Amino acid sequence: MNLTIDSARLQSEIDELARISDAEAPAVTRIVFTPTDMKARAWLIQRCETAGLAVRQDAIGNTFARWAGSDPNAPVVGTGSHIDAIPNAGKYDGVVGVLGGLEAMRALQRSGFRPKNPLELLLFTSEEPTRFGVGCIGSRLLAGTLSVDAARKLADSNGESVDEVRQKAGLGGELETVKLPNGYYKAWVELHIEQGPVLEREKVGLGIVTQIAAPASARITIEGSGGHAGGVLMPDRHDALCAAAELILAVENAARTSGSTDTVATVGMCDVFPGAINSVPSRVRLTLDLRDTNLARRDAALHAVEQASQRISEKRGVTIQTELLNADAPADSAPAIVDALTRACQTHGQNFLRMPSRAYHDSLFISRIAPIAMLFIPCRNGYSHRPDEYASPEDIARGTLVLAETLASLSL
Ligand SMILES: [Zn+2]
């Protein structure tokens, strides 16, 4: 099989998709179900159809582009990722897995390869939690790890529900039909930028992901009492922001003292009310993001944050409420797919590292219903979710080549 990647076309497609954005270049903003997101999807669907793939969308907008196999009843070999982008993001996160997946299939077509199992490219809806507060809505529904009832309750900051928004965007059908039947996939592989510095630092072009870290996230609301910044004396204060400051440090400490550098914890948002220079903060909303490759250690860190909340609440006379948004288990890659990726690297003389994924991806949820693995390529300085996110055309082409080889070996 003579596999060649059309790197120039792939690169021009990545650039073209980056221009469908609500932010000025080089930043990319593409929030799920906005007109911009829908325009990007239509653009992608057209490219899939041009490649001769049969496209279908489910009720939440997950988009499948299929190359029929010689055995139409055989389970699917799948690849793909997402194209939604957080505000002020870059152009490679997710996109490399979608357009790289498409180019991998075109490269296989050009080589004369004919799959036995159907090969499918999948574009997931709403990998990013920007609009509805929970990430990976599409893949969670496909896997059934998010119930349809729970999905219906998700709403954006305007109070519009997922259901309303997707119907307005032109996506019909019942959400109950999104879940994939058992045994749908024979194998699943997602190509993605690393979003960390390891591959670049080690000067290795490819990472084979053996495990995806377990993410948890929460909204924390601290209620104290406000008042005039001149009038309320210090002994009488129940300042919500001072309590938040202590809690943020407790979050950092919970991760730092877990016993492993695999534990990471972040408070990324802090909303202060009423937010005036001469007013004691009466309410603060924080977000918590806590991850680990080890579930027990992740949960122990979550527990440490809870205990700190209680302590701070008693000491400062404030109430602290924690609403857990998600607490997912980690996933192990399937040995057979890790082997297929390893052989594909060897076939093409490529060095690789085996590594965990510290970020989570749609593959985490697909792992609940299918054997999965992921393939990482380096990104400059490990930067992601920012406009200067960058992966070189050579690295993207290398990842796409190994992906194509792997998809072929899995669909024989
Ligand atoms: Zn991503």
CSV table of C-alpha atoms and ligand atoms in Angstrom, one decimal:
chain,number,residue,atom,x,y,z
A,1,MET,CA,0.0,0.0,0.0
A,2,ASN,CA,1.5,3.3,-1.1
A,3,LEU,CA,0.2,5.9,1.3
A,4,THR,CA,0.8,9.5,0.7
A,5,ILE,CA,-0.6,12.5,2.6
A,6,ASP,CA,-1.5,15.6,0.7
A,7,SER,CA,-0.1,17.9,3.3
A,8,ALA,CA,-0.6,21.1,1.2
A,9,ARG,CA,-4.3,20.5,0.8
A,10,LEU,CA,-4.7,19.5,4.4
A,11,GLN,CA,-2.9,22.6,5.5
A,12,SER,CA,-5.1,24.8,3.3
A,13,GLU,CA,-8.2,23.2,4.7
A,14,ILE,CA,-7.0,23.9,8.2
A,15,ASP,CA,-6.5,27.5,7.3
A,16,GLU,CA,-9.8,27.7,5.5
A,17,LEU,CA,-11.7,26.3,8.5
A,18,ALA,CA,-9.9,28.7,10.8
A,19,ARG,CA,-11.4,31.6,8.8
A,20,ILE,CA,-14.9,30.5,9.8
A,21,SER,CA,-14.6,32.1,13.2
A,22,ASP,CA,-16.1,34.7,15.4
A,23,ALA,CA,-12.7,36.1,16.5
A,24,GLU,CA,-10.2,37.9,14.4
A,25,ALA,CA,-7.3,35.8,13.1
A,26,PRO,CA,-5.1,34.3,14.4
A,27,ALA,CA,-7.7,33.7,17.1
A,28,VAL,CA,-10.5,31.2,16.5
A,29,THR,CA,-13.8,31.3,18.3
A,30,ARG,CA,-16.5,28.8,17.2
A,31,ILE,CA,-19.1,28.2,19.9
A,32,VAL,CA,-21.4,25.2,19.4
A,33,PHE,CA,-24.7,25.8,17.4
A,34,THR,CA,-23.8,29.4,16.6
A,35,PRO,CA,-24.3,30.4,12.9
A,36,THR,CA,-20.5,30.2,12.7
A,37,ASP,CA,-20.4,26.6,14.0
A,38,MET,CA,-23.2,25.6,11.6
A,39,LYS,CA,-21.4,27.2,8.7
A,40,ALA,CA,-18.2,25.3,9.6
A,41,ARG,CA,-20.2,22.1,9.8
A,42,ALA,CA,-21.8,22.7,6.4
A,43,TRP,CA,-18.3,23.4,4.9
A,44,LEU,CA,-17.0,20.1,6.4
A,45,ILE,CA,-20.0,18.0,5.2
A,46,GLN,CA,-19.4,19.3,1.7
A,47,ARG,CA,-15.8,18.2,1.8
A,48,CYS,CA,-16.8,14.8,3.1
A,49,GLU,CA,-19.3,14.4,0.3
A,50,THR,CA,-16.8,15.4,-2.3
A,51,ALA,CA,-14.6,12.6,-1.0
A,52,GLY,CA,-17.5,10.2,-1.7
A,53,LEU,CA,-18.4,9.6,2.0
A,54,ALA,CA,-22.0,9.2,3.0
A,55,VAL,CA,-22.9,11.7,5.6
A,56,ARG,CA,-25.5,11.5,8.4
A,57,GLN,CA,-26.2,13.7,11.4
A,58,ASP,CA,-27.9,12.6,14.6
A,59,ALA,CA,-30.3,14.7,16.7
A,60,ILE,CA,-27.5,16.5,18.6
A,61,GLY,CA,-25.5,17.2,15.5
A,62,ASN,CA,-22.8,14.5,15.8
A,63,THR,CA,-21.9,14.1,12.1
A,64,PHE,CA,-20.8,10.7,10.6
A,65,ALA,CA,-19.1,10.4,7.2
A,66,ARG,CA,-18.9,6.8,6.1
A,67,TRP,CA,-16.8,4.9,3.6
A,68,ALA,CA,-18.7,1.7,3.2
A,69,GLY,CA,-16.7,-1.5,3.8
A,70,SER,CA,-16.8,-4.7,1.7
A,71,ASP,CA,-18.7,-6.2,4.7
A,72,PRO,CA,-21.5,-3.6,5.3
A,73,ASN,CA,-22.6,-5.4,8.5
A,74,ALA,CA,-19.2,-5.4,10.1
A,75,PRO,CA,-18.6,-3.0,13.0
A,76,VAL,CA,-17.2,0.4,12.3
A,77,VAL,CA,-13.6,1.5,12.5
A,78,GLY,CA,-14.0,5.1,13.6
A,79,THR,CA,-11.9,8.3,13.8
A,80,GLY,CA,-12.6,12.0,14.3
A,81,SER,CA,-12.7,14.8,16.8
A,82,HIS,CA,-14.4,18.2,17.2
A,83,ILE,CA,-14.3,21.6,15.5
A,84,ASP,CA,-15.9,23.8,18.2
A,85,ALA,CA,-13.4,26.2,19.8
A,86,ILE,CA,-13.5,28.1,23.0
A,87,PRO,CA,-13.3,31.9,22.8
A,88,ASN,CA,-10.0,33.1,21.6
A,89,ALA,CA,-8.6,29.7,20.8
A,90,GLY,CA,-6.2,28.4,18.1
A,91,LYS,CA,-6.9,26.5,14.9
A,92,TYR,CA,-5.6,23.0,15.6
A,93,ASP,CA,-7.3,21.7,18.7
A,94,GLY,CA,-9.8,19.1,17.5
A,95,VAL,CA,-9.5,20.3,13.9
A,96,VAL,CA,-6.3,18.2,13.3
A,97,GLY,CA,-8.3,15.1,14.2
A,98,VAL,CA,-11.2,15.9,12.0
A,99,LEU,CA,-9.4,17.2,8.9
A,100,GLY,CA,-6.5,14.8,9.5
A,101,GLY,CA,-9.1,11.9,9.7
A,102,LEU,CA,-10.7,13.0,6.4
A,103,GLU,CA,-7.3,13.2,4.7
A,104,ALA,CA,-6.3,9.8,6.1
A,105,MET,CA,-9.4,8.4,4.4
A,106,ARG,CA,-8.7,10.1,1.2
A,107,ALA,CA,-5.1,8.9,1.3
A,108,LEU,CA,-6.4,5.3,1.7
A,109,GLN,CA,-8.7,5.9,-1.2
A,110,ARG,CA,-5.8,7.1,-3.4
A,111,SER,CA,-3.7,4.1,-2.4
A,112,GLY,CA,-6.4,1.7,-3.8
A,113,PHE,CA,-7.1,0.3,-0.3
A,114,ARG,CA,-10.6,-1.2,0.2
A,115,PRO,CA,-11.8,-1.5,3.8
A,116,LYS,CA,-13.6,-4.6,5.0
A,117,ASN,CA,-15.1,-2.8,8.0
A,118,PRO,CA,-16.8,0.5,7.3
A,119,LEU,CA,-14.5,3.5,8.0
A,120,GLU,CA,-16.2,6.5,9.6
A,121,LEU,CA,-15.1,10.0,10.3
A,122,LEU,CA,-17.0,11.5,13.2
A,123,LEU,CA,-17.4,15.1,14.1
A,124,PHE,CA,-18.5,15.5,17.7
A,125,THR,CA,-20.9,18.2,18.9
A,126,SER,CA,-19.7,20.4,21.7
A,127,GLU,CA,-16.5,19.0,23.0
A,128,GLU,CA,-15.9,22.3,24.7
A,129,PRO,CA,-17.9,23.2,27.8
A,130,THR,CA,-18.2,26.9,26.8
A,131,ARG,CA,-21.8,27.1,26.1
A,132,PHE,CA,-23.6,24.5,28.3
A,133,GLY,CA,-21.1,24.1,31.1
A,134,VAL,CA,-20.4,20.4,30.4
A,135,GLY,CA,-17.9,19.2,27.8
A,136,CYS,CA,-18.3,16.4,25.3
A,137,ILE,CA,-22.1,16.5,25.2
A,138,GLY,CA,-22.1,14.7,21.8
A,139,SER,CA,-19.9,11.8,22.8
A,140,ARG,CA,-21.5,11.5,26.3
A,141,LEU,CA,-24.9,11.1,24.5
A,142,LEU,CA,-23.4,8.6,22.0
A,143,ALA,CA,-22.1,6.5,24.9
A,144,GLY,CA,-25.1,7.0,27.1
A,145,THR,CA,-23.0,8.3,30.0
A,146,LEU,CA,-25.2,11.5,29.9
A,147,SER,CA,-28.9,10.7,30.2
A,148,VAL,CA,-31.3,12.4,27.8
A,149,ASP,CA,-33.1,13.9,30.8
A,150,ALA,CA,-29.9,15.4,32.1
A,151,ALA,CA,-29.0,16.7,28.6
A,152,ARG,CA,-32.4,18.4,28.3
A,153,LYS,CA,-31.7,20.3,31.6
A,154,LEU,CA,-28.5,21.8,30.3
A,155,ALA,CA,-28.9,25.5,29.3
A,156,ASP,CA,-26.7,28.3,28.2
A,157,SER,CA,-26.2,31.6,29.9
A,158,ASN,CA,-29.3,33.0,28.1
A,159,GLY,CA,-31.4,30.2,29.7
A,160,GLU,CA,-31.9,28.5,26.3
A,161,SER,CA,-31.8,24.7,26.6
A,162,VAL,CA,-29.6,22.4,24.5
A,163,ASP,CA,-32.8,21.1,23.0
A,164,GLU,CA,-34.1,24.5,22.0
A,165,VAL,CA,-30.8,25.6,20.6
A,166,ARG,CA,-30.1,22.5,18.5
A,167,GLN,CA,-33.6,22.6,17.0
A,168,LYS,CA,-33.2,26.3,16.2
A,169,ALA,CA,-30.0,25.3,14.4
A,170,GLY,CA,-32.0,22.9,12.3
A,171,LEU,CA,-31.3,19.6,14.0
A,172,GLY,CA,-34.4,17.6,14.3
A,173,GLY,CA,-35.1,14.1,15.7
A,174,GLU,CA,-35.3,12.8,19.2
A,175,LEU,CA,-32.3,12.9,21.6
A,176,GLU,CA,-33.2,9.3,22.6
A,177,THR,CA,-32.0,8.2,19.2
A,178,VAL,CA,-28.4,9.5,19.6
A,179,LYS,CA,-27.0,6.6,21.8
A,180,LEU,CA,-25.1,4.2,19.6
A,181,PRO,CA,-26.1,0.5,19.7
A,182,ASN,CA,-23.7,-1.9,21.6
A,183,GLY,CA,-21.0,-3.2,19.4
A,184,TYR,CA,-21.3,-0.3,16.9
A,185,TYR,CA,-17.5,0.2,16.9
A,186,LYS,CA,-14.8,-2.4,16.3
A,187,ALA,CA,-12.2,0.3,17.1
A,188,TRP,CA,-11.9,4.0,17.6
A,189,VAL,CA,-8.8,6.2,17.2
A,190,GLU,CA,-8.6,10.0,17.7
A,191,LEU,CA,-5.7,12.1,16.3
A,192,HIS,CA,-5.1,15.2,18.4
A,193,ILE,CA,-2.5,17.8,19.3
A,194,GLU,CA,-0.9,17.0,22.6
A,195,GLN,CA,-1.8,20.2,24.3
A,196,GLY,CA,1.2,19.7,26.5
A,197,PRO,CA,5.0,20.0,26.2
A,198,VAL,CA,6.2,16.4,26.4
A,199,LEU,CA,6.6,15.4,22.8
A,200,GLU,CA,8.4,18.6,21.8
A,201,ARG,CA,10.6,18.4,24.9
A,202,GLU,CA,11.5,14.8,24.1
A,203,LYS,CA,11.9,15.6,20.4
A,204,VAL,CA,9.5,12.7,19.4
A,205,GLY,CA,7.0,13.2,16.7
A,206,LEU,CA,4.2,11.0,17.9
A,207,GLY,CA,2.6,10.0,21.2
A,208,ILE,CA,0.5,6.9,21.6
A,209,VAL,CA,-2.0,7.5,24.3
A,210,THR,CA,-2.3,4.6,26.8
A,211,GLN,CA,-4.6,6.3,29.3
A,212,ILE,CA,-6.9,9.3,29.5
A,213,ALA,CA,-7.0,11.2,32.9
A,214,ALA,CA,-10.1,11.3,35.0
A,215,PRO,CA,-11.6,14.8,34.9
A,216,ALA,CA,-13.9,16.4,37.5
A,217,SER,CA,-15.4,19.9,37.6
A,218,ALA,CA,-17.6,21.8,39.9
A,219,ARG,CA,-19.2,25.2,40.4
A,220,ILE,CA,-18.6,26.7,43.9
A,221,THR,CA,-20.7,29.5,45.3
A,222,ILE,CA,-19.6,31.4,48.4
A,223,GLU,CA,-22.2,33.6,50.2
A,224,GLY,CA,-20.9,36.0,52.8
A,225,SER,CA,-22.3,39.4,53.6
A,226,GLY,CA,-21.6,42.7,51.9
A,227,GLY,CA,-21.7,46.3,52.8
A,228,HIS,CA,-19.9,49.6,52.6
A,229,ALA,CA,-16.1,49.2,52.4
A,230,GLY,CA,-15.7,52.1,54.8
A,231,GLY,CA,-18.5,51.3,57.1
A,232,VAL,CA,-18.2,47.6,57.9
A,233,LEU,CA,-15.5,47.1,60.5
A,234,MET,CA,-13.1,44.2,60.1
A,235,PRO,CA,-14.2,42.1,63.0
A,236,ASP,CA,-17.8,42.1,61.6
A,237,ARG,CA,-16.9,41.1,58.1
A,238,HIS,CA,-17.9,37.9,56.2
A,239,ASP,CA,-16.1,38.7,53.0
A,240,ALA,CA,-16.9,36.2,50.3
A,241,LEU,CA,-13.8,37.0,48.3
A,242,CYS,CA,-11.4,36.5,51.2
A,243,ALA,CA,-13.0,33.1,51.7
A,244,ALA,CA,-12.6,32.4,48.0
A,245,ALA,CA,-8.9,33.3,48.2
A,246,GLU,CA,-8.4,30.8,51.0
A,247,LEU,CA,-10.3,28.1,49.1
A,248,ILE,CA,-8.4,28.7,45.8
A,249,LEU,CA,-5.1,28.1,47.7
A,250,ALA,CA,-6.6,25.0,49.3
A,251,VAL,CA,-7.4,23.7,45.8
A,252,GLU,CA,-3.8,24.3,44.7
A,253,ASN,CA,-2.6,22.6,47.9
A,254,ALA,CA,-4.9,19.5,47.3
A,255,ALA,CA,-3.2,18.9,44.0
A,256,ARG,CA,0.3,19.7,45.1
A,257,THR,CA,0.2,17.4,48.1
A,258,SER,CA,-1.5,14.4,46.4
A,259,GLY,CA,1.7,12.6,46.1
A,260,SER,CA,1.8,12.7,42.3
A,261,THR,CA,2.4,15.3,39.6
A,262,ASP,CA,-0.4,13.6,37.7
A,263,THR,CA,-2.9,15.5,40.0
A,264,VAL,CA,-3.7,18.9,38.6
A,265,ALA,CA,-6.3,21.4,39.9
A,266,THR,CA,-7.4,24.8,38.6
A,267,VAL,CA,-9.7,27.5,39.5
A,268,GLY,CA,-10.2,29.2,36.2
A,269,MET,CA,-13.2,31.5,36.9
A,270,CYS,CA,-13.9,33.9,39.7
A,271,ASP,CA,-17.0,36.0,39.6
A,272,VAL,CA,-17.3,38.6,42.3
A,273,PHE,CA,-20.6,40.3,43.4
A,274,PRO,CA,-21.3,43.1,43.5
A,275,GLY,CA,-17.9,44.0,42.0
A,276,ALA,CA,-17.4,47.5,43.2
A,277,ILE,CA,-14.2,49.1,44.6
A,278,ASN,CA,-16.0,50.3,47.7
A,279,SER,CA,-18.2,47.3,48.4
A,280,VAL,CA,-17.4,44.3,50.5
A,281,PRO,CA,-17.9,41.2,48.2
A,282,SER,CA,-21.0,39.3,49.3
A,283,ARG,CA,-21.0,36.5,46.8
A,284,VAL,CA,-18.3,34.8,44.8
A,285,ARG,CA,-18.7,32.1,42.2
A,286,LEU,CA,-15.7,29.9,41.4
A,287,THR,CA,-15.1,27.0,39.1
A,288,LEU,CA,-13.0,24.0,40.0
A,289,ASP,CA,-11.3,21.6,37.5
A,290,LEU,CA,-9.5,18.7,39.0
A,291,ARG,CA,-7.9,15.8,37.1
A,292,ASP,CA,-5.8,12.8,37.7
A,293,THR,CA,-4.9,9.6,35.8
A,294,ASN,CA,-5.7,7.7,39.0
A,295,LEU,CA,-9.3,7.7,40.1
A,296,ALA,CA,-8.8,7.2,43.8
A,297,ARG,CA,-6.2,10.0,44.0
A,298,ARG,CA,-8.5,12.3,42.1
A,299,ASP,CA,-11.4,11.6,44.4
A,300,ALA,CA,-9.1,12.1,47.5
A,301,ALA,CA,-8.1,15.5,46.2
A,302,LEU,CA,-11.8,16.3,45.6
A,303,HIS,CA,-12.5,15.3,49.2
A,304,ALA,CA,-9.6,17.5,50.5
A,305,VAL,CA,-11.2,20.5,48.7
A,306,GLU,CA,-14.6,19.6,50.4
A,307,GLN,CA,-13.0,19.5,53.8
A,308,ALA,CA,-11.3,22.8,53.2
A,309,SER,CA,-14.6,24.3,52.2
A,310,GLN,CA,-16.1,23.2,55.5
A,311,ARG,CA,-13.3,24.6,57.5
A,312,ILE,CA,-13.3,28.0,55.7
A,313,SER,CA,-17.0,28.2,55.9
A,314,GLU,CA,-17.0,27.7,59.7
A,315,LYS,CA,-14.0,30.0,60.3
A,316,ARG,CA,-15.3,32.9,58.2
A,317,GLY,CA,-19.1,32.6,58.8
A,318,VAL,CA,-19.9,32.2,55.1
A,319,THR,CA,-21.8,29.4,53.2
A,320,ILE,CA,-20.0,27.5,50.6
A,321,GLN,CA,-22.0,25.4,48.2
A,322,THR,CA,-20.4,23.0,45.7
A,323,GLU,CA,-22.3,21.7,42.7
A,324,LEU,CA,-20.4,18.9,41.1
A,325,LEU,CA,-20.8,19.2,37.3
A,326,ASN,CA,-19.0,16.0,36.3
A,327,ALA,CA,-16.7,13.4,37.9
A,328,ASP,CA,-15.7,10.9,35.3
A,329,ALA,CA,-13.6,7.8,35.5
A,330,PRO,CA,-10.3,7.6,33.5
A,331,ALA,CA,-10.0,5.4,30.5
A,332,ASP,CA,-7.4,2.9,29.4
A,333,SER,CA,-6.6,2.5,25.7
A,334,ALA,CA,-7.3,-0.9,24.2
A,335,PRO,CA,-4.0,-3.0,23.9
A,336,ALA,CA,-5.0,-4.1,20.4
A,337,ILE,CA,-5.3,-0.5,19.1
A,338,VAL,CA,-2.1,0.6,20.9
A,339,ASP,CA,-0.5,-2.4,19.1
A,340,ALA,CA,-1.9,-1.3,15.7
A,341,LEU,CA,-0.6,2.3,16.3
A,342,THR,CA,2.8,0.9,17.3
A,343,ARG,CA,3.0,-1.2,14.2
A,344,ALA,CA,1.9,1.7,12.0
A,345,CYS,CA,4.7,3.8,13.5
A,346,GLN,CA,7.2,1.1,12.9
A,347,THR,CA,6.0,0.5,9.3
A,348,HIS,CA,6.7,4.2,8.6
A,349,GLY,CA,9.9,4.4,10.6
A,350,GLN,CA,8.5,6.8,13.1
A,351,ASN,CA,9.6,7.3,16.7
A,352,PHE,CA,6.9,7.4,19.3
A,353,LEU,CA,6.3,7.7,23.1
A,354,ARG,CA,3.7,6.0,25.1
A,355,MET,CA,2.0,8.5,27.3
A,356,PRO,CA,-1.2,9.4,29.2
A,357,SER,CA,-3.5,12.2,28.0
A,358,ARG,CA,-3.9,14.7,30.8
A,359,ALA,CA,-6.6,16.6,28.9
A,360,TYR,CA,-9.8,14.7,28.2
A,361,HIS,CA,-11.3,14.2,24.9
A,362,ASP,CA,-14.4,12.7,23.3
A,363,SER,CA,-12.5,9.4,23.2
A,364,LEU,CA,-12.9,9.2,27.0
A,365,PHE,CA,-16.6,8.8,26.5
A,366,ILE,CA,-16.3,6.6,23.4
A,367,SER,CA,-14.2,4.3,25.6
A,368,ARG,CA,-17.3,3.4,27.5
A,369,ILE,CA,-18.8,1.7,24.4
A,370,ALA,CA,-15.7,0.9,22.2
A,371,PRO,CA,-12.1,-0.1,22.3
A,372,ILE,CA,-10.2,3.2,21.9
A,373,ALA,CA,-6.8,4.8,21.7
A,374,MET,CA,-5.4,8.2,20.7
A,375,LEU,CA,-2.5,9.5,18.7
A,376,PHE,CA,-0.8,12.7,19.7
A,377,ILE,CA,1.3,15.1,17.7
A,378,PRO,CA,3.5,17.8,19.2
A,379,CYS,CA,2.3,21.4,19.5
A,380,ARG,CA,4.7,24.4,20.0
A,381,ASN,CA,5.5,25.0,23.6
A,382,GLY,CA,2.5,22.8,24.5
A,383,TYR,CA,0.3,25.8,24.0
A,384,SER,CA,-3.4,25.1,23.3
A,385,HIS,CA,-6.6,27.0,23.8
A,386,ARG,CA,-4.9,30.2,22.8
A,387,PRO,CA,-4.4,32.0,19.4
A,388,ASP,CA,-0.7,31.1,19.1
A,389,GLU,CA,-1.4,27.3,19.3
A,390,TYR,CA,0.7,25.8,16.5
A,391,ALA,CA,1.4,22.4,15.1
A,392,SER,CA,3.8,22.1,12.1
A,393,PRO,CA,2.5,20.8,8.7
A,394,GLU,CA,5.2,18.0,9.0
A,395,ASP,CA,3.9,16.9,12.3
A,396,ILE,CA,0.3,17.0,11.2
A,397,ALA,CA,1.2,15.0,8.0
A,398,ARG,CA,3.1,12.4,10.1
A,399,GLY,CA,0.2,11.9,12.5
A,400,THR,CA,-2.2,11.7,9.5
A,401,LEU,CA,0.0,9.1,7.8
A,402,VAL,CA,0.2,6.9,10.9
A,403,LEU,CA,-3.6,7.3,11.5
A,404,ALA,CA,-4.3,6.2,7.9
A,405,GLU,CA,-2.0,3.1,8.3
A,406,THR,CA,-3.7,2.3,11.6
A,407,LEU,CA,-7.3,2.6,10.2
A,408,ALA,CA,-6.3,0.4,7.4
A,409,SER,CA,-4.9,-2.3,9.6
A,410,LEU,CA,-8.0,-2.2,11.9
A,411,SER,CA,-10.4,-2.5,8.9
A,412,LEU,CA,-8.9,-5.5,7.2
B,1,ZN,ZN,-9.7,19.0,21.6
